[in-house]
Short mmCIF file of C-alpha atoms in Angstrom, two decimals:
data_model
loop_
_atom_site.label_atom_id
_atom_site.label_comp_id
_atom_site.label_asym_id
_atom_site.label_seq_id
_atom_site.Cartn_x
_atom_site.Cartn_y
_atom_site.Cartn_z
CA MET A 168 115.15 108.55 99.86
CA THR A 169 114.94 109.62 96.08
CA LEU A 170 111.79 109.03 94.22
CA GLY A 171 113.67 106.67 91.68
CA ARG A 172 114.40 104.06 94.23
CA ARG A 173 111.11 104.47 95.83
CA ALA A 174 109.46 103.76 92.04
CA ALA A 175 111.88 100.55 91.87
CA SER A 176 110.86 99.23 95.39
CA GLU A 177 107.10 99.64 94.33
CA LEU A 178 107.42 98.01 90.95
CA LEU A 179 109.46 95.09 92.39
CA GLY A 180 107.32 94.79 95.39
CA THR A 181 104.25 94.64 93.56
CA ALA A 182 105.79 92.59 90.74
CA PHE A 183 106.61 89.64 93.34
CA LEU A 184 103.10 90.18 95.00
CA VAL A 185 101.31 89.73 91.68
CA ALA A 186 103.57 86.72 91.03
CA ALA A 187 102.98 85.28 94.44
CA VAL A 188 99.10 85.74 94.04
CA ILE A 189 98.84 84.33 90.42
CA GLY A 190 101.67 81.87 90.51
CA SER A 191 100.54 80.26 93.86
CA GLY A 192 96.73 79.94 92.22
CA ILE A 193 98.45 78.27 89.39
CA ALA A 194 100.25 75.57 91.46
CA ALA A 195 97.33 75.21 93.93
CA SER A 196 95.03 74.56 90.79
CA ARG A 197 97.23 72.08 89.62
CA LEU A 198 98.05 70.26 93.01
CA SER A 199 94.75 70.31 94.32
CA PRO A 200 92.56 70.01 91.03
CA ASP A 201 89.56 68.86 92.89
CA ASP A 202 89.15 70.87 95.82
CA VAL A 203 88.40 74.50 95.52
CA GLY A 204 88.63 75.20 99.26
CA LEU A 205 91.99 73.66 99.57
CA GLN A 206 93.02 75.65 96.33
CA LEU A 207 91.98 78.97 98.15
CA LEU A 208 93.88 78.09 101.37
CA GLU A 209 96.79 77.54 99.58
CA ASN A 210 96.57 80.94 97.65
CA SER A 211 95.47 82.93 100.34
CA LEU A 212 98.59 81.50 103.00
CA ILE A 213 101.07 81.90 100.06
CA THR A 214 99.98 85.65 99.35
CA GLY A 215 99.94 86.43 103.10
CA ALA A 216 103.42 85.31 103.49
CA ALA A 217 104.73 86.77 100.60
CA LEU A 218 103.42 90.08 101.70
CA ILE A 219 105.26 89.84 105.11
CA ALA A 220 108.46 89.07 103.66
CA LEU A 221 108.00 92.16 101.06
CA ILE A 222 106.98 94.39 103.42
CA LEU A 223 109.81 93.45 105.66
CA ALA A 224 112.41 93.81 103.02
CA LEU A 225 111.22 96.94 101.23
CA GLN A 226 109.58 99.02 103.91
CA PRO A 227 112.77 101.32 104.56
CA VAL A 228 112.40 102.12 100.97
CA SER A 229 108.78 102.07 100.12
CA ALA A 230 106.19 99.13 100.50
CA ALA A 231 102.84 100.46 99.58
CA PHE A 232 102.54 98.21 96.49
CA ASN A 233 98.76 99.55 96.04
CA PRO A 234 97.52 102.76 94.30
CA ILE A 235 94.78 103.41 96.71
CA VAL A 236 97.43 103.17 99.83
CA THR A 237 99.45 105.53 97.98
CA LEU A 238 96.70 107.94 97.41
CA VAL A 239 95.64 108.01 101.41
CA GLU A 240 99.49 108.49 101.82
CA VAL A 241 99.04 111.72 99.88
CA GLY A 242 95.70 112.85 101.93
CA PHE A 243 98.02 112.37 105.19
CA GLY A 244 100.49 114.16 103.86
CA LEU A 245 103.17 111.23 103.59
CA VAL A 246 103.73 111.25 99.90
CA ARG A 247 103.86 114.15 97.57
CA ILE A 248 101.39 114.88 95.19
CA ARG A 249 103.92 114.95 92.13
CA ASP A 250 105.43 111.78 93.30
CA ALA A 251 102.14 109.71 93.83
CA GLY A 252 101.53 109.45 90.00
CA VAL A 253 105.27 108.12 89.65
CA LEU A 254 104.56 105.54 92.43
CA VAL A 255 101.33 104.62 90.94
CA VAL A 256 102.54 103.93 87.46
CA ALA A 257 105.62 101.82 89.08
CA GLN A 258 103.13 99.72 90.92
CA LEU A 259 100.86 99.23 87.47
CA ALA A 260 103.89 98.16 85.43
CA GLY A 261 105.27 95.68 88.47
CA GLY A 262 101.89 94.20 88.51
CA PHE A 263 101.81 93.53 85.10
CA LEU A 264 105.54 92.10 84.84
CA GLY A 265 104.68 90.09 87.69
CA ALA A 266 101.53 88.38 85.90
CA LEU A 267 103.73 87.93 83.06
CA VAL A 268 106.63 86.12 84.82
CA ALA A 269 104.01 83.99 86.70
CA ASN A 270 102.48 82.74 83.68
CA VAL A 271 105.82 81.94 82.10
CA MET A 272 107.19 80.39 84.89
CA PHE A 273 104.17 77.69 84.92
CA ASP A 274 104.69 77.14 80.94
CA LEU A 275 101.88 79.54 80.09
CA ASP A 276 101.46 82.00 77.34
CA ALA A 277 102.94 85.02 78.67
CA ILE A 278 99.76 87.15 78.34
CA SER A 279 96.21 85.56 78.42
CA ILE A 280 93.49 87.86 78.98
CA SER A 281 91.22 86.31 81.79
CA GLY A 282 87.58 84.75 81.18
CA HIS A 283 86.74 84.61 84.86
CA ASP A 284 83.94 87.13 85.39
CA ARG A 285 83.34 88.59 88.82
CA THR A 286 80.84 90.94 88.94
CA GLY A 287 77.67 91.69 91.22
CA GLY A 288 76.60 93.81 93.89
CA HIS A 289 77.63 91.37 96.78
CA LEU A 290 81.47 91.15 95.10
CA TRP A 291 81.47 95.02 94.89
CA LEU A 292 80.53 95.37 98.67
CA GLY A 293 83.40 92.65 99.44
CA GLU A 294 85.82 94.59 97.75
CA VAL A 295 84.72 97.56 99.63
CA VAL A 296 84.93 95.93 102.64
CA ALA A 297 88.22 94.03 102.08
CA THR A 298 89.90 97.72 100.93
CA PHE A 299 88.72 99.43 103.98
CA GLY A 300 89.83 96.87 106.56
CA LEU A 301 93.29 96.68 104.79
CA LEU A 302 93.84 100.39 104.94
CA LEU A 303 92.41 100.58 108.43
CA VAL A 304 95.35 97.93 109.38
CA VAL A 305 97.82 99.69 107.46
CA PHE A 306 97.07 103.30 108.86
CA GLY A 307 96.13 102.03 112.20
CA SER A 308 99.50 100.41 112.74
CA VAL A 309 101.55 103.23 111.08
CA ARG A 310 99.65 106.19 112.99
CA SER A 311 99.79 104.42 116.15
CA GLY A 312 103.44 104.47 115.71
CA ARG A 313 103.96 100.29 115.58
CA THR A 314 105.50 100.39 112.06
CA GLU A 315 107.54 97.31 113.01
CA THR A 316 104.19 95.25 113.22
CA THR A 317 102.76 96.60 109.63
CA ALA A 318 104.00 93.80 107.85
CA PHE A 319 102.55 90.91 109.66
CA ALA A 320 99.30 92.78 110.13
CA VAL A 321 98.75 93.16 106.61
CA GLY A 322 100.09 89.76 105.63
CA GLY A 323 97.61 88.22 108.15
CA TYR A 324 94.80 90.53 107.16
CA ILE A 325 95.01 89.44 103.48
CA ALA A 326 95.37 85.66 104.25
CA ALA A 327 92.10 86.26 106.37
CA ALA A 328 90.35 88.50 103.75
CA TYR A 329 90.49 85.83 100.94
CA TRP A 330 88.27 83.94 103.30
CA PHE A 331 85.78 86.09 104.97
CA THR A 332 84.79 88.57 101.74
CA SER A 333 82.78 87.37 98.75
CA SER A 334 85.39 88.94 96.37
CA THR A 335 88.57 87.06 97.99
CA SER A 336 89.78 90.37 98.70
CA PHE A 337 91.69 91.97 95.85
CA ALA A 338 91.84 95.21 97.61
CA ASN A 339 94.31 96.54 95.11
CA PRO A 340 93.89 98.31 91.76
CA ALA A 341 97.34 97.32 90.75
CA VAL A 342 96.86 93.74 91.40
CA THR A 343 93.24 93.61 89.98
CA VAL A 344 94.22 95.02 86.67
CA ALA A 345 97.32 92.49 86.74
CA ARG A 346 95.45 89.57 87.38
CA MET A 347 93.49 90.42 84.38
CA PHE A 348 96.60 89.16 82.04
CA SER A 349 96.31 85.68 83.45
CA ASP A 350 93.32 83.40 82.26
CA THR A 351 93.95 81.23 85.69
CA PHE A 352 92.52 80.44 89.20
CA ALA A 353 93.31 84.07 90.33
CA GLY A 354 92.17 85.77 86.97
CA ILE A 355 89.53 88.47 86.49
CA SER A 356 88.01 89.30 83.40
CA PRO A 357 88.56 92.83 81.92
CA GLY A 358 84.78 93.70 82.19
CA SER A 359 85.03 92.89 85.66
CA VAL A 360 87.89 94.99 86.55
CA PRO A 361 85.99 98.69 86.51
CA GLY A 362 83.57 97.69 89.22
CA PHE A 363 86.27 96.34 91.25
CA VAL A 364 88.51 99.23 91.10
CA LEU A 365 85.67 101.69 91.94
CA ALA A 366 84.63 99.74 95.07
CA GLN A 367 88.26 99.55 96.16
CA VAL A 368 88.13 103.44 95.67
CA GLY A 369 85.13 103.90 97.61
CA GLY A 370 86.70 101.63 100.58
CA GLY A 371 89.63 103.56 100.38
CA VAL A 372 87.57 106.83 100.96
CA LEU A 373 85.82 105.53 103.72
CA ALA A 374 89.00 104.23 105.34
CA TYR A 375 90.78 107.45 105.10
CA LEU A 376 87.94 109.00 107.00
CA ALA A 377 87.80 106.54 109.68
CA VAL A 378 91.51 106.56 110.39
CA ARG A 379 91.50 110.59 110.60
CA PHE A 380 88.80 110.10 113.04
CA LEU A 381 90.21 107.33 115.22
CA TYR A 382 93.60 108.59 115.06
CA SER A 383 93.52 112.33 115.46
CA HIS A 384 97.38 112.36 116.50
CA PRO A 385 99.55 110.64 114.35
CA ALA A 386 102.76 109.40 115.58
CA LEU A 387 104.86 109.87 112.71
CA PRO A 388 106.07 113.04 111.36
CA GLN A 389 104.65 114.63 108.11
CA GLU A 390 106.90 114.27 105.29
CA THR A 391 108.97 117.51 104.79
CA PRO A 392 108.79 119.42 101.45
#
């Protein structure tokens, strides 16, 4: 598979993922304006369902949609270092595009910087836990040779993690940065982004170590040079 096709897959997948996160958040806040719990339920279910569909469709090409996942793939020898930078840029660009499209679809300004502050040790811990769990699910299914279950495992985990983590499980730097450009239900203020991203990196490092320990014999071959 050529790098260009993989990058295009990452861009499109991340764009649709962010559009699902932001768009469903806007729809939920309009359909259930007086019930935040119901808004979160609607947002989480749509995000989980979209992830399942996108991974099933794009997994044969490339379906990380997450810089942390891509960097851990580098650590496991599944992605070349020289390719990872291109894929991460594609994910970030896709996230921005998804945010812009979601805003416009709901008749909002294409870009509106979020004022939703999300900061504090408890939220950063939530992001460490959310990202650790996500990568454990992703690479647990991959390294045990059950890649056909990855889409359902990831979608189900994210839908659940919306609820059991204090941060509502962003668990993805590309999605986190993109949500900065929508001052809506799913938004995050620019000042809150660095703390979230650092927590996600920490969760990714811990997950990498845990997966290496738990799955010492990967079922899938390493990428050839």
